[in-house]
Coordinates of N, CA, C and O in Angstrom, one line a residue:
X1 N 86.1 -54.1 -23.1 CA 86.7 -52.8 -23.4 C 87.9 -53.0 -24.3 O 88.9 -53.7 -24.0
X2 N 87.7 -52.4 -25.3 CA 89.0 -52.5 -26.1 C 90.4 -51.0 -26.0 O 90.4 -49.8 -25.7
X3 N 91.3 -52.0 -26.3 CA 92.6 -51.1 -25.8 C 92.5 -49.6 -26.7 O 93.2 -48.9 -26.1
X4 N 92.0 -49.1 -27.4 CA 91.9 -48.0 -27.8 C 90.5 -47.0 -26.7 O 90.1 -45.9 -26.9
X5 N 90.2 -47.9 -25.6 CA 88.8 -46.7 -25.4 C 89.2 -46.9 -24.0 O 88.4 -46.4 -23.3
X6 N 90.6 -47.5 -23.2 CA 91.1 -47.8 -22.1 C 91.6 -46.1 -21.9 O 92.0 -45.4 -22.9
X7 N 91.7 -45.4 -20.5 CA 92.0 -44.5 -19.9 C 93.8 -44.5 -20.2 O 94.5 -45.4 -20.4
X8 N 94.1 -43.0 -20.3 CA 95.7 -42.8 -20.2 C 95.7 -43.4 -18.7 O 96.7 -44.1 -18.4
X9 N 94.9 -43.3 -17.8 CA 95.9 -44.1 -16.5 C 95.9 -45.2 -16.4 O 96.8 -45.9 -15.9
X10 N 94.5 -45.7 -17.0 CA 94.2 -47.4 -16.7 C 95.6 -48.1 -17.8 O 95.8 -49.3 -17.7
X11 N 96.3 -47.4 -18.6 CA 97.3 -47.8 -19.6 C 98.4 -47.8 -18.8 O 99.2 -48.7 -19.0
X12 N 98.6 -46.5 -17.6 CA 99.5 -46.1 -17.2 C 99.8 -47.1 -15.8 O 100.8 -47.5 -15.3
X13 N 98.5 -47.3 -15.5 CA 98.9 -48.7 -14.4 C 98.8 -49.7 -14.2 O 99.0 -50.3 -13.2
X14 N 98.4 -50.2 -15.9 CA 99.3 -51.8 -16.4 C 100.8 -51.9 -16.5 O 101.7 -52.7 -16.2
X15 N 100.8 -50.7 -17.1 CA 102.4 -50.5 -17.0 C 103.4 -50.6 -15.9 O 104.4 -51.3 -15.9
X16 N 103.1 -49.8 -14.9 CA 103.6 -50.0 -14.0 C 103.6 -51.1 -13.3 O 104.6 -51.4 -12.7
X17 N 102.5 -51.8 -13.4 CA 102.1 -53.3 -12.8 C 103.0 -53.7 -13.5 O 104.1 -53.4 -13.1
X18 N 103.1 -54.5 -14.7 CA 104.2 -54.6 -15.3 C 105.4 -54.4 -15.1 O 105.8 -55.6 -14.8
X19 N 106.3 -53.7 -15.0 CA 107.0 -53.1 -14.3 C 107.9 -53.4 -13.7 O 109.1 -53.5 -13.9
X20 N 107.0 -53.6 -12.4 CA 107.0 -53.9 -11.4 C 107.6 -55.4 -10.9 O 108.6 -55.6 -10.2
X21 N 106.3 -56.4 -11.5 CA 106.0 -57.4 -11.5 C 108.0 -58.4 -12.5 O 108.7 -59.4 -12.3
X22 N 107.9 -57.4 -13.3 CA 109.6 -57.8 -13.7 C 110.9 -57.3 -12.6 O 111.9 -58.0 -12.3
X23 N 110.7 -56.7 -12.4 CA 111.4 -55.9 -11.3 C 111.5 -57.0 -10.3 O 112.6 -57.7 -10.2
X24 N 110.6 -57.3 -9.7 CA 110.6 -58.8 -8.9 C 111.4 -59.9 -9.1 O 112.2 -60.3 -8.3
X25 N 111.1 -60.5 -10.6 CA 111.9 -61.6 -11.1 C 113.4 -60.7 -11.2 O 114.3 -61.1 -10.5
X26 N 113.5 -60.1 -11.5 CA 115.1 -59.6 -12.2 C 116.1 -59.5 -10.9 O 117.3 -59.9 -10.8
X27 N 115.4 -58.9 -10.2 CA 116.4 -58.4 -8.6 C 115.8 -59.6 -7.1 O 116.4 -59.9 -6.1
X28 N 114.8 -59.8 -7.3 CA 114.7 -60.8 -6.3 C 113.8 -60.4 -5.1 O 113.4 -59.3 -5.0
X29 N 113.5 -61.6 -4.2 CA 112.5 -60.6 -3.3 C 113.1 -59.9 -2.3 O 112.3 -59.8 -1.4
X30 N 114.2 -59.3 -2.2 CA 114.8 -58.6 -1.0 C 114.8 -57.4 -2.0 O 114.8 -57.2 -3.2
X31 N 115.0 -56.4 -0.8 CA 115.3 -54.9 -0.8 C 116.8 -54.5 -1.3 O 117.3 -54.1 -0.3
X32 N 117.7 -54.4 -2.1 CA 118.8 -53.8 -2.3 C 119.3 -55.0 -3.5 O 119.6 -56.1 -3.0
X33 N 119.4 -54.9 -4.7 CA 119.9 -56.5 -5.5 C 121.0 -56.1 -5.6 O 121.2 -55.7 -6.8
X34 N 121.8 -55.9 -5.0 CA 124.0 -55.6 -5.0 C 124.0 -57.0 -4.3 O 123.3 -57.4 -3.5
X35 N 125.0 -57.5 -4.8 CA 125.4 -59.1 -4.7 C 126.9 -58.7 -3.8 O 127.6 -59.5 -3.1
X36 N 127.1 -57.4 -4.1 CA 128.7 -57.3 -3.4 C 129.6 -57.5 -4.7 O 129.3 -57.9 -5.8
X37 N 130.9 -57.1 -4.2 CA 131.9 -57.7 -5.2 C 131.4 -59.2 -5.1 O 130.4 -59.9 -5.3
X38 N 133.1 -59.4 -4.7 CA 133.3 -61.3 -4.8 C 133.7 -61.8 -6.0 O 134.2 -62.9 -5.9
X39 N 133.6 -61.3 -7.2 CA 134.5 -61.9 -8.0 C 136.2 -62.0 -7.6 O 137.0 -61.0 -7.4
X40 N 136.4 -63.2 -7.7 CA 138.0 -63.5 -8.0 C 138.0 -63.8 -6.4 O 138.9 -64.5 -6.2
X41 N 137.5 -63.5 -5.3 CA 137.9 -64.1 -4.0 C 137.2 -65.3 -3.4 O 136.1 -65.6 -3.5
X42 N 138.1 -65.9 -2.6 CA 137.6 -67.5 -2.7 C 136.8 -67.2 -1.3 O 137.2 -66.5 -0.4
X43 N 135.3 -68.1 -1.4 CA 134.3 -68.3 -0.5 C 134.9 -69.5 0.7 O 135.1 -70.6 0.4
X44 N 135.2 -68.7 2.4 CA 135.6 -69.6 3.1 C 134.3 -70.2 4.3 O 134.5 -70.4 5.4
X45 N 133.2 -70.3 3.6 CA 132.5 -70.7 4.6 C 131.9 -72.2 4.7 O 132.1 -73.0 3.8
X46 N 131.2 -72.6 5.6 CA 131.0 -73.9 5.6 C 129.9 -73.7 6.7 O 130.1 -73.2 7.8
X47 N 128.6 -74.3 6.0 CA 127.5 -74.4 6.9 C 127.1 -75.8 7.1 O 127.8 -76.7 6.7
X48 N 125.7 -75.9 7.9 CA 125.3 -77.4 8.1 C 124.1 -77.6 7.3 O 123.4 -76.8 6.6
X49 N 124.0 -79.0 7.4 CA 122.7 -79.0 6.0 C 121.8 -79.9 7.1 O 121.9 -80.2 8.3
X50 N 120.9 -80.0 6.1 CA 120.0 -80.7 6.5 C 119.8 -81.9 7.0 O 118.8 -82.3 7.6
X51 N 121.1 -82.7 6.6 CA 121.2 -83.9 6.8 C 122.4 -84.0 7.9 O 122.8 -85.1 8.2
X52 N 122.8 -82.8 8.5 CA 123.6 -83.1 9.3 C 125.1 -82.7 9.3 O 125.8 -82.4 10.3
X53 N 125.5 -82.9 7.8 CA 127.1 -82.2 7.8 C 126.8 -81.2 8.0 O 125.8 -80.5 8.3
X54 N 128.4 -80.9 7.6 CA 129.0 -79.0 7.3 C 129.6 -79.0 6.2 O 130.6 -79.8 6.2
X55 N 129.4 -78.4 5.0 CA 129.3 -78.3 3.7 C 129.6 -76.6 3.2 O 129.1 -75.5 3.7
X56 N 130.7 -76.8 2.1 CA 130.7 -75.3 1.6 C 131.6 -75.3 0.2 O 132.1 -76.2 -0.4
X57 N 131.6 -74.1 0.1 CA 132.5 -74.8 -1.4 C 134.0 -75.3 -1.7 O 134.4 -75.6 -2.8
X58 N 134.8 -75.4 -0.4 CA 135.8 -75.3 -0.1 C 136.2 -77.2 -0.3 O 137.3 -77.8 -0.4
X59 N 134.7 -77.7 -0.1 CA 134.8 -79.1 0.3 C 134.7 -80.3 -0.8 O 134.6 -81.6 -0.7
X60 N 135.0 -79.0 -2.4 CA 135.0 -80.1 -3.7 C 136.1 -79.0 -4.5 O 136.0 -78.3 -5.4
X61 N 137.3 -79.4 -3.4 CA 138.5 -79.0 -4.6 C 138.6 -78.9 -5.9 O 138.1 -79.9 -6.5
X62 N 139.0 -78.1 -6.8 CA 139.2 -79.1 -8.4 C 137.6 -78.7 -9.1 O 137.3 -78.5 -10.3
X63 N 137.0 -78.5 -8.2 CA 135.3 -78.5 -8.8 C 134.5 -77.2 -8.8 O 134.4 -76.2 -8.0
X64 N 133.9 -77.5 -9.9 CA 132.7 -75.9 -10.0 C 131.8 -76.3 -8.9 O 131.4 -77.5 -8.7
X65 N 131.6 -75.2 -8.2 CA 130.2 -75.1 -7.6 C 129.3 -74.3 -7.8 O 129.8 -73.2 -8.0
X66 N 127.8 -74.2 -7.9 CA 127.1 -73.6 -7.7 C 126.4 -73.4 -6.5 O 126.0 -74.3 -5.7
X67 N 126.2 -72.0 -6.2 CA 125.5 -72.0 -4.7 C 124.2 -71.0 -4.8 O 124.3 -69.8 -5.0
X68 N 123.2 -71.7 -4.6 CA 121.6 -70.8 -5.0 C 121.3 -70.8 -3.2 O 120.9 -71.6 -2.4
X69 N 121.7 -68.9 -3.0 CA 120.8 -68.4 -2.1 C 119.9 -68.1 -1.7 O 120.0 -66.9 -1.3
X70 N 118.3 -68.8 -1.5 CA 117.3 -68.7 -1.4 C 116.0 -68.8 -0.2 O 116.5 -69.0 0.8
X71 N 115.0 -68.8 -0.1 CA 114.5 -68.9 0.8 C 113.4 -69.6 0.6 O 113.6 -70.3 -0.4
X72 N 111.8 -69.9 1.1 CA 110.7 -70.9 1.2 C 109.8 -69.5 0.7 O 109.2 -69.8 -0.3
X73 N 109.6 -68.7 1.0 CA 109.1 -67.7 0.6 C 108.8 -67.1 -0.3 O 107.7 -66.5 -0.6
X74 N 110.5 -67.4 -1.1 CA 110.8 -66.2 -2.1 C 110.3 -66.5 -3.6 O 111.0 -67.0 -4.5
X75 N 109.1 -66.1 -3.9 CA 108.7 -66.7 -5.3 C 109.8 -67.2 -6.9 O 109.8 -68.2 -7.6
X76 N 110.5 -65.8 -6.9 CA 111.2 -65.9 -7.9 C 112.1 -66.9 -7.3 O 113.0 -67.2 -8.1
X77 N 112.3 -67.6 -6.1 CA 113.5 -68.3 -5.8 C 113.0 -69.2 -6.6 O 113.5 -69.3 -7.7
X78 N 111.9 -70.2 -6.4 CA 111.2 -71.4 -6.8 C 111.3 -71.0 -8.3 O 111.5 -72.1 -9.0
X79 N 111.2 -70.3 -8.9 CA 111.3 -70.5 -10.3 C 113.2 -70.4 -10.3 O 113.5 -71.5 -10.8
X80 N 113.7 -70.1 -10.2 CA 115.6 -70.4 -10.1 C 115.5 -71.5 -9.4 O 116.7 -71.8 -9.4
X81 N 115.1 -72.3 -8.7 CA 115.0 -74.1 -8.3 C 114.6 -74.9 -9.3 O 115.4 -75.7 -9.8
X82 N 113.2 -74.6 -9.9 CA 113.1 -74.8 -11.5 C 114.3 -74.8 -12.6 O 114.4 -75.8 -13.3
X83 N 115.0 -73.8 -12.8 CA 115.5 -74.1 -13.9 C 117.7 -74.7 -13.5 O 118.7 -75.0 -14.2
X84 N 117.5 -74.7 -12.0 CA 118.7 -75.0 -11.5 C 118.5 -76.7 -11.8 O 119.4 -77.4 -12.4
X85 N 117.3 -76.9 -11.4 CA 117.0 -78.9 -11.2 C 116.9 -79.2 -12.3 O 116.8 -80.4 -12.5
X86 N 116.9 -78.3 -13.8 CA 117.0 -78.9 -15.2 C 118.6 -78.9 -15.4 O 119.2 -79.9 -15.8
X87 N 119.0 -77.9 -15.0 CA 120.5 -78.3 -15.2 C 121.8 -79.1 -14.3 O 123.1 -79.4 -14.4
X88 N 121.0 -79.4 -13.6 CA 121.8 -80.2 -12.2 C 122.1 -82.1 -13.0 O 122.8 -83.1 -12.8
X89 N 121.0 -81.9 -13.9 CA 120.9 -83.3 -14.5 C 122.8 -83.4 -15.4 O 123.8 -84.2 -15.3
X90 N 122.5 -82.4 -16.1 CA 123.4 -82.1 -16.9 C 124.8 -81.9 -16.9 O 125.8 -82.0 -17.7
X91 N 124.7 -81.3 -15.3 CA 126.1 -80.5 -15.2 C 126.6 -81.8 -14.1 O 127.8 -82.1 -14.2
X92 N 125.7 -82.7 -13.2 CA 126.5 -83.3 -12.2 C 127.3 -84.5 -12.9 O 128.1 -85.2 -12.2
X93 N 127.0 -84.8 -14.3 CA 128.0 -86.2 -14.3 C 129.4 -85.1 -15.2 O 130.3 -85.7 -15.8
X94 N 129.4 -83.7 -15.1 CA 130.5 -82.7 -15.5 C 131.2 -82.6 -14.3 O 132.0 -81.7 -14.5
X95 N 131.3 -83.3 -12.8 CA 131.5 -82.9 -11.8 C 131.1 -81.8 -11.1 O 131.5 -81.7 -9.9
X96 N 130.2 -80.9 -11.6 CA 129.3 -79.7 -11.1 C 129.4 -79.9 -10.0 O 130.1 -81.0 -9.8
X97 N 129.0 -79.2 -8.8 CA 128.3 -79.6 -7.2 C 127.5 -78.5 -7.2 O 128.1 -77.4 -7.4
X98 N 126.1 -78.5 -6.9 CA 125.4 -77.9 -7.1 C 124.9 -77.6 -5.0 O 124.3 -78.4 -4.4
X99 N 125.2 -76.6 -4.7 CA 124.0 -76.2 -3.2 C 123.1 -74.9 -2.8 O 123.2 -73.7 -2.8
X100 N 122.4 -75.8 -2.6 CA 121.3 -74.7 -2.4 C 121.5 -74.2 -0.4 O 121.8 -75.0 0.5
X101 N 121.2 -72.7 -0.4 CA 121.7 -71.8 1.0 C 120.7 -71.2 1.2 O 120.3 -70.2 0.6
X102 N 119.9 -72.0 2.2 CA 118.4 -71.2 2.5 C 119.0 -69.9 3.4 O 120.2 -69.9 3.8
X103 N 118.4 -69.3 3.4 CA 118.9 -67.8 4.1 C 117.5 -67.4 5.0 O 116.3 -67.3 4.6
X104 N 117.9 -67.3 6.4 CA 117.3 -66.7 7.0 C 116.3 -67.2 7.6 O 115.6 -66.4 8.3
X105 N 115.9 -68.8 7.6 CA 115.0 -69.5 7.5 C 115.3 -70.7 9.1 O 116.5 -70.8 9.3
X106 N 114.5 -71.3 9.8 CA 114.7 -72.4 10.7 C 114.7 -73.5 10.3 O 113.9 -73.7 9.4
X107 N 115.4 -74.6 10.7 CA 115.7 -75.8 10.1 C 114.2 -76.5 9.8 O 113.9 -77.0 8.7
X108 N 113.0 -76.6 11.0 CA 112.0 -77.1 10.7 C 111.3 -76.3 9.5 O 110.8 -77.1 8.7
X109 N 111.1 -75.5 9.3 CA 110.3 -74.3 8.0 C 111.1 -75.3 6.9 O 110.4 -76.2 6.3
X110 N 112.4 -75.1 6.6 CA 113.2 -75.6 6.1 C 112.6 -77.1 5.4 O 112.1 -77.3 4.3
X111 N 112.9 -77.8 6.3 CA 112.2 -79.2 6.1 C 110.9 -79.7 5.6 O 110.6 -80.7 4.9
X112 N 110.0 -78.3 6.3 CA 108.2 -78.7 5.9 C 108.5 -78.2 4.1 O 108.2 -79.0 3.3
X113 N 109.1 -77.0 3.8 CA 108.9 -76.9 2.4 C 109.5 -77.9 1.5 O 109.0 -77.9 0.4
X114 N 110.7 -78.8 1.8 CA 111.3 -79.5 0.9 C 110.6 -81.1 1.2 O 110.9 -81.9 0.3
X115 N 109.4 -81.6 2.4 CA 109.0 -82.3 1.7 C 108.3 -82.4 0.4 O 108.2 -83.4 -0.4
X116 N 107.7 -81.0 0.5 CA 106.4 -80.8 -1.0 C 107.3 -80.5 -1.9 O 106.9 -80.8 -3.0
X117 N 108.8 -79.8 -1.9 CA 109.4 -79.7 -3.3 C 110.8 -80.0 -2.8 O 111.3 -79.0 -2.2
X118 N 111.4 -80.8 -2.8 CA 112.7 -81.9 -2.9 C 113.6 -81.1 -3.4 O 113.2 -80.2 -4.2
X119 N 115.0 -81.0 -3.0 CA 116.0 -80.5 -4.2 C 117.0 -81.6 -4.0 O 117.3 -82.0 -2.9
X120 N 117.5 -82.0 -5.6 CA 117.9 -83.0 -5.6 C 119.8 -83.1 -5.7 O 120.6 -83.7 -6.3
X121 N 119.8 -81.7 -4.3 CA 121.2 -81.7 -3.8 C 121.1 -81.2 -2.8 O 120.0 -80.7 -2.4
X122 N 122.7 -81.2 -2.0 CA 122.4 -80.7 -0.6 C 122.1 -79.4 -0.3 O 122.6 -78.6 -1.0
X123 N 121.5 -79.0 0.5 CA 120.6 -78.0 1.3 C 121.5 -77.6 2.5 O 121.8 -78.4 3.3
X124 N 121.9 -76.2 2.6 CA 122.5 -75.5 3.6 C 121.7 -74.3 4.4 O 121.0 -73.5 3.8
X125 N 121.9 -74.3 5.4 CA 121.3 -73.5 6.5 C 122.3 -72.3 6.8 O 123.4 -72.3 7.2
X126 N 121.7 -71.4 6.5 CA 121.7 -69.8 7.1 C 121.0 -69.2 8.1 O 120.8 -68.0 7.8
X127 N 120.4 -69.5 9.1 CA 119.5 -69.1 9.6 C 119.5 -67.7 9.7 O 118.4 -67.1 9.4
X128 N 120.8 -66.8 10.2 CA 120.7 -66.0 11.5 C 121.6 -65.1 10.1 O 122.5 -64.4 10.6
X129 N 121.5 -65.2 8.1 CA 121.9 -64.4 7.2 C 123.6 -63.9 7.3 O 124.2 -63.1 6.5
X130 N 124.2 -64.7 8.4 CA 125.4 -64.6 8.6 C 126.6 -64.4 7.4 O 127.3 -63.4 7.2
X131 N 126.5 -65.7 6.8 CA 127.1 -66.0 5.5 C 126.6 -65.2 4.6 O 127.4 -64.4 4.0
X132 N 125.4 -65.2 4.3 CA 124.8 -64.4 3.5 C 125.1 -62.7 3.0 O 125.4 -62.1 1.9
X133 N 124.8 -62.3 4.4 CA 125.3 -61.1 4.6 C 126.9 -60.7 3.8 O 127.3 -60.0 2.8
X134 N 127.8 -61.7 5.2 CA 129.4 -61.7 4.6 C 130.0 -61.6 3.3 O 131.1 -61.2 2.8
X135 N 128.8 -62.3 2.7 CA 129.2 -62.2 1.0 C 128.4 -61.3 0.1 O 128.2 -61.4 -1.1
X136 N 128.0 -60.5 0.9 CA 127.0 -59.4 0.1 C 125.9 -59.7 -0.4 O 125.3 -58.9 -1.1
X137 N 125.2 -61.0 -0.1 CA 123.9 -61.4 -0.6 C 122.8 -60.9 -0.3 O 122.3 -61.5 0.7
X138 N 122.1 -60.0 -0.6 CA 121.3 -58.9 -0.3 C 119.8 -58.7 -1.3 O 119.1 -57.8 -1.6
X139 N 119.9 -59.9 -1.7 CA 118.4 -60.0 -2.9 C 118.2 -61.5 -2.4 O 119.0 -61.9 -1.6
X140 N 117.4 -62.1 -2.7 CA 117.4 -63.6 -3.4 C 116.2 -63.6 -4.7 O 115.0 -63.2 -4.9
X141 N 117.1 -64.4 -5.2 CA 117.2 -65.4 -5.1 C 118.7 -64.8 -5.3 O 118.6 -63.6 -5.4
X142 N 119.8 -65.3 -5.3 CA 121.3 -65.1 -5.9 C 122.3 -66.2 -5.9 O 122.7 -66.9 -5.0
X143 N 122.7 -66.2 -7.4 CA 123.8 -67.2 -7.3 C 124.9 -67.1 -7.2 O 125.3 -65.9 -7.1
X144 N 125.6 -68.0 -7.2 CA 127.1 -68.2 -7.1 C 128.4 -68.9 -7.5 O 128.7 -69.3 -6.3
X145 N 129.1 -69.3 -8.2 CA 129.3 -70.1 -9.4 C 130.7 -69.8 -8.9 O 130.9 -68.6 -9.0
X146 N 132.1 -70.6 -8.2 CA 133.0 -70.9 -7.5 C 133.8 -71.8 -8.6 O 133.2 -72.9 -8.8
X147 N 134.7 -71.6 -9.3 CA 135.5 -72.3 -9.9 C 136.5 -73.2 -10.1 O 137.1 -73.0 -9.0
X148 N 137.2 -74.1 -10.7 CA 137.9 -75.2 -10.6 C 139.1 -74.6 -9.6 O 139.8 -75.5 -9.0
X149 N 139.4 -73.3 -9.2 CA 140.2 -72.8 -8.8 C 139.9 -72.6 -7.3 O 140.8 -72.7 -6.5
X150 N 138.3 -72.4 -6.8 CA 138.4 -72.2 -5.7 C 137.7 -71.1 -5.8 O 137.1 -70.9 -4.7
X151 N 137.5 -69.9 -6.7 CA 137.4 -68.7 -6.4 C 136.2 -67.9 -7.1 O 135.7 -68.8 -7.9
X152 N 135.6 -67.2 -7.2 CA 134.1 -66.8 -6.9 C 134.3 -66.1 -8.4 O 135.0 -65.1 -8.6
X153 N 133.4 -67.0 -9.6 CA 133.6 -66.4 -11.2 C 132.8 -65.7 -11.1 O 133.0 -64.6 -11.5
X154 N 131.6 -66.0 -10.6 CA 130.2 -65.3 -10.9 C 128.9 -65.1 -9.6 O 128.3 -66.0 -9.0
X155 N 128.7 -63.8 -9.5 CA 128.0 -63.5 -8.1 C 126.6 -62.8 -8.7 O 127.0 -61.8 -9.3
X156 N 125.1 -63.1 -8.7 CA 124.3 -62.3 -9.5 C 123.2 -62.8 -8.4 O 122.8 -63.9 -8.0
X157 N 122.6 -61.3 -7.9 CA 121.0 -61.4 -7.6 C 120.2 -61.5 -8.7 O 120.6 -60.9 -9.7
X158 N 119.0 -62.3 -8.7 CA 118.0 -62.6 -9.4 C 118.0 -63.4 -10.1 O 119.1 -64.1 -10.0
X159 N 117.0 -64.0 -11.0 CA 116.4 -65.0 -11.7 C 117.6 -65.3 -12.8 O 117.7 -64.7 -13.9
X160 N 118.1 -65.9 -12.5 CA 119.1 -66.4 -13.9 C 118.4 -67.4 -15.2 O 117.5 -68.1 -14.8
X161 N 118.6 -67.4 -16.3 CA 118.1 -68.3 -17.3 C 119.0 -69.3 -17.8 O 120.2 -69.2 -18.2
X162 N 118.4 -70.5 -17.7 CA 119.4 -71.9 -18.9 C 120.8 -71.4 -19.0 O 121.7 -71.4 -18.2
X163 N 120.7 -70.8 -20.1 CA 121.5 -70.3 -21.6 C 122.8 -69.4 -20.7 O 124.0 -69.5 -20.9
X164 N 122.2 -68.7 -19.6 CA 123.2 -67.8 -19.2 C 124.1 -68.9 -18.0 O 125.4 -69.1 -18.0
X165 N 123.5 -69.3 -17.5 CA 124.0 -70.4 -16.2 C 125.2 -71.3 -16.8 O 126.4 -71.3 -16.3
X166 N 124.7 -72.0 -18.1 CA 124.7 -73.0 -19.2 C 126.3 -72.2 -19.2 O 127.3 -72.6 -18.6
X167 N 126.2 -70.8 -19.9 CA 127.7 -70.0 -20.3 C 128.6 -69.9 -19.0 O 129.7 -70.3 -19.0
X168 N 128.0 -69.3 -17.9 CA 129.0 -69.3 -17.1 C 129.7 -70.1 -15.9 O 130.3 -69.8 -14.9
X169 N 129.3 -71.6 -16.5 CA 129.7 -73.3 -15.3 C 130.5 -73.3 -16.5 O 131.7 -73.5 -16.4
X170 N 130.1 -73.0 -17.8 CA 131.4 -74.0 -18.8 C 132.9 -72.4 -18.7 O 134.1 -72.7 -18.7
X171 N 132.5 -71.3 -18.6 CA 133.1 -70.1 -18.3 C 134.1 -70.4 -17.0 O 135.3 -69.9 -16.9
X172 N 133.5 -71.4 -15.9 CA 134.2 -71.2 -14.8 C 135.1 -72.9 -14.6 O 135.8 -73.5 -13.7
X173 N 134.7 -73.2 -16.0 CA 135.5 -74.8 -15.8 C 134.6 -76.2 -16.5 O 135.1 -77.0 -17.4
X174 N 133.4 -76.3 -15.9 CA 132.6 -77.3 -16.3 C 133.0 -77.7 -17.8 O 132.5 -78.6 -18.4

């Protein structure tokens, strides 16, 4: 069937599939994409990882951090894992510190997904959305980008790209 002999609805609900289907990537798989303020106030929290510390951004003075709040789940998260682990190459001999904050998740869940996909930094635990919450994280995937200062440059639900990430680590110091 060609696109001229297609129904005004069958047009009308590609579209919306469409839509939709961006809507997903842009805001994330949670209900509400408000990230909260948080610019300019410094992040005091400190969780445990996987490996056993307590880790947070407070714990690389002097240094940018990034912090990707995500889950095992969350589709669009795995594509912002994707393009976080292209730039982790780049940014960590800049002193970057890159962590990833599973949200909402049990340490074992936790574990079974990062044998089949690795992240090649440390891994923090949210189980019970505590932190999460606290800082208004209310979509995921969402980042978080903490500056040479200590203090929160950049707070965004959804799928971030290269080019924009790239602008706002060299924005917050890198």
């Amino acid at each position: 069937m060609n696109r001229a002999s297609r129904s005004p609805l069958s047009r009308r609900s590609s579209i919306l599939l469409s839509a939709a289907a961006f809507s997903l990537l842009l805001f994330g798989c949670r209900e509400g994409a408000s990230a909260g303020g948080g610019v300019g106030s410094k992040p005091q929290f400190r969780l445990k990882t996987l490996d056993g510390r307590t880790l947070g951004p407070g714990d690389f003075p002097g240094q940018v951090v990034l912090v990707d709040f995500w889950a095992t789940w969350c589709g669009p998260c795995q594509i912002q894992a994707r393009i976080l682990e292209s730039l982790h190459g780049d940014f960590k001999a800049k002193g970057v510190q890159f962590l990833a904050t599973n949200v909402g998740e049990d340490e074992d869940t936790v574990k079974g997904f990062l044998q089949k996909k690795p992240f090649p930094y440390p891994v923090l635990l949210d189980p019970d959305d505590t932190v999460s919450s606290d800082l208004g994280v209310f979509a995921l995937p969402t980042l978080m980008i903490v500056d040479k200062k200590g203090k929160i440059s950049y707070i965004q639900p959804g799928v971030a790209d290269g080019p924009t990430l790239r602008q706002m680590l060299k924005k917050a110091g890198a």
